Coordinates of C-alpha atoms (C1' of nucleotides) in Angstrom, one line a residue:
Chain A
X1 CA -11.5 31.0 -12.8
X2 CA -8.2 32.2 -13.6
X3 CA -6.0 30.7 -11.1
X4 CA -3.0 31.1 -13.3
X5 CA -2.8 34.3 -14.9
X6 CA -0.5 34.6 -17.7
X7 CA 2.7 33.7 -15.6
X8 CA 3.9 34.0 -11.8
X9 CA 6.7 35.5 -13.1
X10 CA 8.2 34.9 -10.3
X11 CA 8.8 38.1 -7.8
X12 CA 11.9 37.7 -6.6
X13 CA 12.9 33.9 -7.7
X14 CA 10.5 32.6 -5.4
X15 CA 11.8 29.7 -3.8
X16 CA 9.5 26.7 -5.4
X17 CA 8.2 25.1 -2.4
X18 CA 10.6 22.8 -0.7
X19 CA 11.7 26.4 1.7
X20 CA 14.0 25.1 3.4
X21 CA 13.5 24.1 7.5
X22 CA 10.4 24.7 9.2
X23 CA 10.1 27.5 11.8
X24 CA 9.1 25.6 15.6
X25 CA 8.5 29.1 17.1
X26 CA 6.7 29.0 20.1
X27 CA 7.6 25.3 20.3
X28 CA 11.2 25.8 20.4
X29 CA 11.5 27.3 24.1
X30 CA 9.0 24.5 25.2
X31 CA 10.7 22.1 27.8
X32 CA 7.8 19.3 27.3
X33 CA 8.5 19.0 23.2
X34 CA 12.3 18.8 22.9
X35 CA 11.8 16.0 25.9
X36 CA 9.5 13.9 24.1
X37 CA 11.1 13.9 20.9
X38 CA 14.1 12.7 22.8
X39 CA 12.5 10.4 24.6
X40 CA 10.6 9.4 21.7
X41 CA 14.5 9.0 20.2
X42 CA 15.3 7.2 22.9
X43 CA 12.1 4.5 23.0
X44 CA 12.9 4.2 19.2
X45 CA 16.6 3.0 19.7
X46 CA 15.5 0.9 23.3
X47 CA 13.3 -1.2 20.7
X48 CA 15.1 -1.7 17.6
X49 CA 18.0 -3.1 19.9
X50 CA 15.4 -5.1 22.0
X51 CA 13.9 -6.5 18.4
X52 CA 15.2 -9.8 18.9
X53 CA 14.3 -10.1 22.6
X54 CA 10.7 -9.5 21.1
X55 CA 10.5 -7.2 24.6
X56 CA 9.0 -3.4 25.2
X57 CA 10.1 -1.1 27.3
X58 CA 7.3 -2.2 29.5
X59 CA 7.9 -5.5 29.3
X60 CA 11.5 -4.8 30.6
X61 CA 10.6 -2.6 33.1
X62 CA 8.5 -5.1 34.9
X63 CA 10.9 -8.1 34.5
X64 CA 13.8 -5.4 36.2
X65 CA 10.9 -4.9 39.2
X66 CA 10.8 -8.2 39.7
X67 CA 14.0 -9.5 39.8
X68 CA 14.9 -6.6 42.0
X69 CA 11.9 -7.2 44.4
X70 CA 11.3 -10.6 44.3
X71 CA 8.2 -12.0 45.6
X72 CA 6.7 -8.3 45.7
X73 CA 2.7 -8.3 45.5
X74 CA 1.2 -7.6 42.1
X75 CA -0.4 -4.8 43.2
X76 CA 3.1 -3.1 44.4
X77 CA 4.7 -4.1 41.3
X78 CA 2.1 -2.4 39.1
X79 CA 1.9 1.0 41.5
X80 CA 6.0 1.2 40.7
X81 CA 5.6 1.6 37.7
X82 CA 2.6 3.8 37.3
X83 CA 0.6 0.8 36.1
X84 CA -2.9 0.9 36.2
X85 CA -3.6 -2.2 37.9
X86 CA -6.2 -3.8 35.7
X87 CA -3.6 -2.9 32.5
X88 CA -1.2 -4.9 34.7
X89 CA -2.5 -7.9 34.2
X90 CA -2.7 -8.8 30.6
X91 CA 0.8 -7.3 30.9
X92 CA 1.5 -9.7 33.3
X93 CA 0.1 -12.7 31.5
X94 CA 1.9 -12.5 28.4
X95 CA 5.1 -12.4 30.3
X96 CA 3.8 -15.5 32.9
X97 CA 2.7 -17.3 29.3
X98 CA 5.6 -16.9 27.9
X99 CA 7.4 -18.4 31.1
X100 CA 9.6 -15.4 32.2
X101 CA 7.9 -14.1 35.2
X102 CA 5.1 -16.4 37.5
X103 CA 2.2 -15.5 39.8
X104 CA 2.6 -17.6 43.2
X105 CA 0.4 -17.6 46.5
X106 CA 1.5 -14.4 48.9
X107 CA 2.1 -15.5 52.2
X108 CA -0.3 -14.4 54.6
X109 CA -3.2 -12.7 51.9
X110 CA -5.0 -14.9 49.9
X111 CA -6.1 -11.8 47.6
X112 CA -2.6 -11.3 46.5
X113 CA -0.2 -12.6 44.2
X114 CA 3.5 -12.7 45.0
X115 CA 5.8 -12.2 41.8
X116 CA 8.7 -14.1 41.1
X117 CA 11.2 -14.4 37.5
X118 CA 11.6 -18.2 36.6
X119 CA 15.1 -18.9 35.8
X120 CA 14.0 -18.6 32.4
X121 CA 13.3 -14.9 33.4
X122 CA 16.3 -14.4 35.2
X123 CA 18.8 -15.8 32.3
X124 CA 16.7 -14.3 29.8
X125 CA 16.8 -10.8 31.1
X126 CA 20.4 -10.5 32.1
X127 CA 21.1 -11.7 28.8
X128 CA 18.6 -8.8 27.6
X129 CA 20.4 -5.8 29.9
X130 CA 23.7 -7.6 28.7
X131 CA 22.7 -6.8 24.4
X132 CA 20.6 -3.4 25.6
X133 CA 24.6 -2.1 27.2
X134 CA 26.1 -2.9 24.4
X135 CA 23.5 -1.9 21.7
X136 CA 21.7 1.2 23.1
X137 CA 23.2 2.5 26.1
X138 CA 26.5 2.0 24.6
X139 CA 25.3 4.5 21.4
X140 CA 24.1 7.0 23.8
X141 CA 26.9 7.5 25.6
X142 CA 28.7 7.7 22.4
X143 CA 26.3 11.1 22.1
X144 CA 26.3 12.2 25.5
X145 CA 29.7 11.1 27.0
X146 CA 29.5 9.1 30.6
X147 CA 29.2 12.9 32.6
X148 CA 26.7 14.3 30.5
X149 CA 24.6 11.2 31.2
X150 CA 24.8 11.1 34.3
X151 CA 24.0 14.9 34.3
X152 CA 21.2 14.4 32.4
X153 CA 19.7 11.8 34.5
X154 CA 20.3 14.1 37.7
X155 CA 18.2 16.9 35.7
X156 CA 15.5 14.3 34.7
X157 CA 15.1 13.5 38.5
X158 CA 14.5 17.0 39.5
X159 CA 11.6 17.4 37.1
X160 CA 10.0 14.0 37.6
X161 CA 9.0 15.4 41.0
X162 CA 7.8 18.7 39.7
Chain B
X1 CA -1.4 -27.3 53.7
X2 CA 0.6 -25.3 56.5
X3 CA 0.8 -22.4 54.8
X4 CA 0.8 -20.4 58.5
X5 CA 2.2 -22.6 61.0
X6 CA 2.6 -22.0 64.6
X7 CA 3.0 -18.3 64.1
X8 CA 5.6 -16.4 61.8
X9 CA 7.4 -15.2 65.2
X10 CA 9.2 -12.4 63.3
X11 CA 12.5 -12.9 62.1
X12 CA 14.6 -9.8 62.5
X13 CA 11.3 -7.8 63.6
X14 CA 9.9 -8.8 60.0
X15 CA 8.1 -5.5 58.6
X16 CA 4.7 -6.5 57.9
X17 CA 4.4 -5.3 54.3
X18 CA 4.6 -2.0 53.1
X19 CA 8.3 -2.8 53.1
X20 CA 9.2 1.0 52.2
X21 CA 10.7 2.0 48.9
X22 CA 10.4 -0.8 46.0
X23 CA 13.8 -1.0 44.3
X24 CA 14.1 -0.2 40.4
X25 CA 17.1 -2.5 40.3
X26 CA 18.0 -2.6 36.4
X27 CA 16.2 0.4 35.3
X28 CA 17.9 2.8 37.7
X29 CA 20.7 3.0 34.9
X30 CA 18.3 3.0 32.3
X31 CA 17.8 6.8 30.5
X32 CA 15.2 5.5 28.7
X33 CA 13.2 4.9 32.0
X34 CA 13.8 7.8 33.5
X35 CA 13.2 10.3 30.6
X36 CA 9.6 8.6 30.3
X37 CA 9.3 9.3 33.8
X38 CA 10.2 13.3 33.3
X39 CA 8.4 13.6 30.0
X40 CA 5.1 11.9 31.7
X41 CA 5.4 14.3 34.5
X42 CA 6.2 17.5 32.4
X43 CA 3.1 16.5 29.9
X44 CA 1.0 15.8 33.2
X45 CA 2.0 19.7 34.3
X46 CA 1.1 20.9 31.0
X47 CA -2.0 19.7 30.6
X48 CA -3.3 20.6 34.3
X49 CA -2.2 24.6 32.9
X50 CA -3.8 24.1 29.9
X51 CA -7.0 22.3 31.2
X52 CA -9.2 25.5 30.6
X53 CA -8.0 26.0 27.2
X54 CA -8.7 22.4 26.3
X55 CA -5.2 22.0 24.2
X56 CA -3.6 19.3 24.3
X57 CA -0.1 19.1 23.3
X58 CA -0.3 17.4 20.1
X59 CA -3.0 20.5 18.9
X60 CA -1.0 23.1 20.7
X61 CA 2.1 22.1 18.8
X62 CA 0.5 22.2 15.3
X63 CA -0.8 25.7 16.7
X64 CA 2.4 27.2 17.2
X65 CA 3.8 25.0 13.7
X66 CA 1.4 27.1 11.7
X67 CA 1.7 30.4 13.5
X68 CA 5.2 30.3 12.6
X69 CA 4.9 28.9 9.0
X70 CA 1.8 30.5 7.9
X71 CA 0.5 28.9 4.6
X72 CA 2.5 25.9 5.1
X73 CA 1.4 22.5 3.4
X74 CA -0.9 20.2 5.1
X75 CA 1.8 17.4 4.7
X76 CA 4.8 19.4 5.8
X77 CA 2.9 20.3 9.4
X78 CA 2.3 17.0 10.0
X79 CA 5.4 16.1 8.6
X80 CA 7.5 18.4 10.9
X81 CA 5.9 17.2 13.9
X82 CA 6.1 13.4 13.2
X83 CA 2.9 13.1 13.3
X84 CA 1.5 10.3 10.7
X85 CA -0.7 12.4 7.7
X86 CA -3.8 10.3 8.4
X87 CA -3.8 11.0 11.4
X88 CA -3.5 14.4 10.8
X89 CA -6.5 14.9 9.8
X90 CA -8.8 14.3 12.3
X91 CA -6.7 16.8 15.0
X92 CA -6.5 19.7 12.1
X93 CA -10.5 18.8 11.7
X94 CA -11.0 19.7 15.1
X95 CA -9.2 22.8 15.2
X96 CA -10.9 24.0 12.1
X97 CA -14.1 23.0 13.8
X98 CA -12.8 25.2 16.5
X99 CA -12.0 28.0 14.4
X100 CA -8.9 28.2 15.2
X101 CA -7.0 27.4 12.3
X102 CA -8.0 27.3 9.0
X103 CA -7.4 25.1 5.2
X104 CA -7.1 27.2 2.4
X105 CA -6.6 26.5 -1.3
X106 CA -2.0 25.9 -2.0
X107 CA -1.3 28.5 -4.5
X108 CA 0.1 25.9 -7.5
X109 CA -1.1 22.6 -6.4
X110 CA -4.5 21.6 -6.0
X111 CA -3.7 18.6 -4.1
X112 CA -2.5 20.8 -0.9
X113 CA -4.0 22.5 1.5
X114 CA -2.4 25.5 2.6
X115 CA -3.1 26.2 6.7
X116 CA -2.8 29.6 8.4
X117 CA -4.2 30.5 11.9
X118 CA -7.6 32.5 11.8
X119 CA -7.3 35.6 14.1
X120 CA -9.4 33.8 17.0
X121 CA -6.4 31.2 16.8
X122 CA -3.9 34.1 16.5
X123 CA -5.3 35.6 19.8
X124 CA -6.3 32.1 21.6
X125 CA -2.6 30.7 21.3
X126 CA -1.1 34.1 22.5
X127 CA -3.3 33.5 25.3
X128 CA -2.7 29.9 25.4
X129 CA 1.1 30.7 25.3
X130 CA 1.3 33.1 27.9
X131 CA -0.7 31.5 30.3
X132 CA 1.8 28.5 30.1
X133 CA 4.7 30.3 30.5
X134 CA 2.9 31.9 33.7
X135 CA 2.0 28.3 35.0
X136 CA 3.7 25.7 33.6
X137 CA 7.3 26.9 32.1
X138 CA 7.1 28.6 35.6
X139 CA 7.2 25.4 37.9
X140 CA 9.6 23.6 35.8
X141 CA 12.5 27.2 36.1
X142 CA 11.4 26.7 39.8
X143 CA 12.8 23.2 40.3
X144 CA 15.6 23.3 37.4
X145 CA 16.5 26.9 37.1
X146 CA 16.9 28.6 34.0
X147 CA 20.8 28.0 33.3
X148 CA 19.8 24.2 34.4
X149 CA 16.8 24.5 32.0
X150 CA 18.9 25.5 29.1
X151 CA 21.3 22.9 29.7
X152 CA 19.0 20.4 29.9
X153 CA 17.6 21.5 26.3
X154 CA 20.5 21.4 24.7
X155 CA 21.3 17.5 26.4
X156 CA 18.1 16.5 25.0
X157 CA 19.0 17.8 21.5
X158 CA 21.8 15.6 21.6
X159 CA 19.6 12.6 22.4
X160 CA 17.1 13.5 19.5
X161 CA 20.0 12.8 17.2
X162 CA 20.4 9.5 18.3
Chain C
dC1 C1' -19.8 -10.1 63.4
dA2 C1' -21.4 -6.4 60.2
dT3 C1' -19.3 -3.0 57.5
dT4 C1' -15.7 -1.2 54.8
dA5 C1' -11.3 -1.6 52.1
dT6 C1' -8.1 -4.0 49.1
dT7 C1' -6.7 -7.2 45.3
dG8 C1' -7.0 -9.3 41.0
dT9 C1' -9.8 -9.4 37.2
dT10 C1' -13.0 -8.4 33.2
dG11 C1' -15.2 -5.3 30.2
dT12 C1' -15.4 -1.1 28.0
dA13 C1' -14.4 3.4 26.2
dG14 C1' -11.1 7.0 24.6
dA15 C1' -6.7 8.2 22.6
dT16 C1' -2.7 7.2 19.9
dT17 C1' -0.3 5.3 16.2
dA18 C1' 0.5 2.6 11.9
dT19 C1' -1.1 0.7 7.4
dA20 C1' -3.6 0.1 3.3
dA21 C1' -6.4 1.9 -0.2
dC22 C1' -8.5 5.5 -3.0
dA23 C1' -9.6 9.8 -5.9
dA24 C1' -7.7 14.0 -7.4
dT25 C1' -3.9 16.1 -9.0
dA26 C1' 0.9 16.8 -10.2
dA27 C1' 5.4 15.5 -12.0
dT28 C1' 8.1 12.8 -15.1
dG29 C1' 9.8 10.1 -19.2
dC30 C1' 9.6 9.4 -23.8
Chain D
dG1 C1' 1.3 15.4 -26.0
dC2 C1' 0.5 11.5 -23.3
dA3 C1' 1.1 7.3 -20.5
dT4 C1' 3.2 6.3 -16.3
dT5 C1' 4.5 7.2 -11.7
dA6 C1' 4.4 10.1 -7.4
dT7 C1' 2.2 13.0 -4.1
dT8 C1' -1.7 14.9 -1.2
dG9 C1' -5.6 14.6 1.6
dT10 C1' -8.8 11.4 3.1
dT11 C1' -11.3 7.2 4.9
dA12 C1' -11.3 2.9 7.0
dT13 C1' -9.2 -0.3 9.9
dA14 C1' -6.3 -2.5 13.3
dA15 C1' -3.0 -2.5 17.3
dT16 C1' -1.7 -0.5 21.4
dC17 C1' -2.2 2.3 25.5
dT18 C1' -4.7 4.3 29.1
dA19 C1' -8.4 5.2 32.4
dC20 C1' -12.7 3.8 34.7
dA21 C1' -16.5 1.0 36.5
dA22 C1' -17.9 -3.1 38.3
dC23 C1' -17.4 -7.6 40.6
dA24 C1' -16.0 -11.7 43.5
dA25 C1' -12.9 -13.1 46.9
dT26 C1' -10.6 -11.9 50.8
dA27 C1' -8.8 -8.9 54.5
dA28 C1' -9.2 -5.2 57.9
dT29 C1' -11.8 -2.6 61.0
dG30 C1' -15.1 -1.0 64.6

DNA sequence: CATTATTGTTGTAGATTATAACAATAATGC
DNA sequence: GCATTATTGTTATAATCTACAACAATAATG
C-alpha cells in the first residue's frame, strides 16, 4: 500500500516524535484543572507521609471531627464532611474495628450514635498530625513559604463557597 | 438503667442539639483539606455549566489536549493528562462514538493511533468553551477577581511541583 | 395516637483508578 | 539479518468512591 515511499526525506529535520512539551490550550486558563492537579499533588504527598499510619485523608479527617466534637452524632459527623451517610458507616467501622474511634449511646435519641476517639485514637492521631507537620506540611511550606500558605488557603475559602 | 433521670434541668441553658457550627479542629490547618473542599466545589460549578453539553471534565480536557496537539499519540494524551492508558480507552471510545474526536492511522508506527478533533468536535468544544467562560470561569472572577484568580494559578503551580 | 421525619444500615449501581496480561508492532544488540 | 526487548492499544479485573433506594427502629408532630 505504499505507506513508505522511497524515503521521508525528512522536510525540514522533522523532529522524530518525542516534540518536545505538550500544548494544554484551552486547559491552561482553566481554574478547575491547575486545582486538581495540585490537589491531586497535594493528596499524593498527604499519603505517602501517612503510609505508615496506614490512614487516608478520610480516615484523618474523621478522627480530627471527632476529637474536636466529641460525642457529636454520627449523622453530624458525616454531614461535616460531605459524607454520604450510608458511605459513613463502613468508614466508620473500619476505624471503630481497628479501636481508634467508638460508637456509644446518644443521650436522649435512641436512633443516634454519639462519637467518641478511644485513647488509642487520641494518642494515635496526635502522633499522626505530629509526623503529617513534619513530613508534609513541613515540604509545602518549603514551596509556598508560611504567607503564601496562608494566602492560599484564604483564596481557597472564597471559592469553596462559590 | 437511668439513662434520663429526674429531668436534665439544663445546665447553662443547655442547647438542645443542633449545637451550631461543628468544629474542623485539626483540619483547619490542613491544605490538603481545604483544597479538596475548593476543587470539589469548582468541579461541582463546572459540571452544573456544562450539564447540557454532557462533558465532563476528564473528556473536556482530552478535548482541548487534542485541539491543541492535533495528531498527537494515543499514549502521550493520556499521558499528559495523568490519566492511566487503559483507561484511556474507554473515555476516547466514547468521544469517537460521539464524533467528536477521532483515531487515525500514526504516520511511522503502526502501533499508535494518531487523534485529531473532527470538525463537529472543533465547533462543539468552541461552544463548549465559550459557554464556560460565560458561566462558570464567570462565577469563580466574581468571588476571586481576576488579579486574585491569577494569583491563585500561579500558587497552585507551585503546589503541583510538590 | 396516627402520621410524618430522622437515623443508622444494607444493598446496589455507576464512576474512577490501578494492575496484569496479550497481540501487534517497533527498536535494539549482536 | 535476526533474536530479544520495549512500546502501544486493548481487554479484563479488582479496589475504591460516590450516589440512591429501601428498611427497621425511633423520634417528632398535629
Amino acid at each position: 500500500m505504499a505507506v513508505k515511499k522511497t524515503k521521508p526525506a525528512a522536510s525540514t529535520e522533522a523532529a522524530p516524535e518525542p516534540a518536545g512539551r505538550v500544548d494544554l490550550g484551552l486547559l491552561d486558563g482553566l481554574l478547575g484543572y491547575r486545582l486538581r492537579r495540585a490537589q491531586l499533588a497535594v493528596f499524593q504527598d498527604f499519603m505517602t507521609a501517612m503510609k505508615d499510619y496506614d490512614l487516608r485523608p478520610a480516615q484523618f479527617s474523621v478522627l480530627a471531627i471527632i476529637e474536636a466534637n466529641p460525642g457529636l452524632k454520627q449523622s453530624r459527623v458525616s454531614e461535616a464532611l460531605g459524607i454520604n451517610r450510608a458511605n459513613f458507616v463502613a468508614l466508620l467501622d473500619e476505624l471503630e474495628q481497628r479501636k481508634l474511634a467508638r460508637r456509644a449511646a446518644a443521650a436522649g435519641d435512641r436512633r443516634s450514635n454519639a462519637l467518641y476517639l478511644t485513647p488509642k485514637g487520641e494518642s494515635f492521631l496526635k502522633e499522626a498530625y505530629r509526623h503529617l507537620l513534619q513530613q508534609h506540611e513541613r515540604r509545602i511550606e518549603a514551596v509556598l513559604g508560611s504567607a503564601d500558605k496562608h494566602l492560599l488557603l484564604s483564596l481557597l475559602d472564597r471559592l469553596t463557597a462559590l
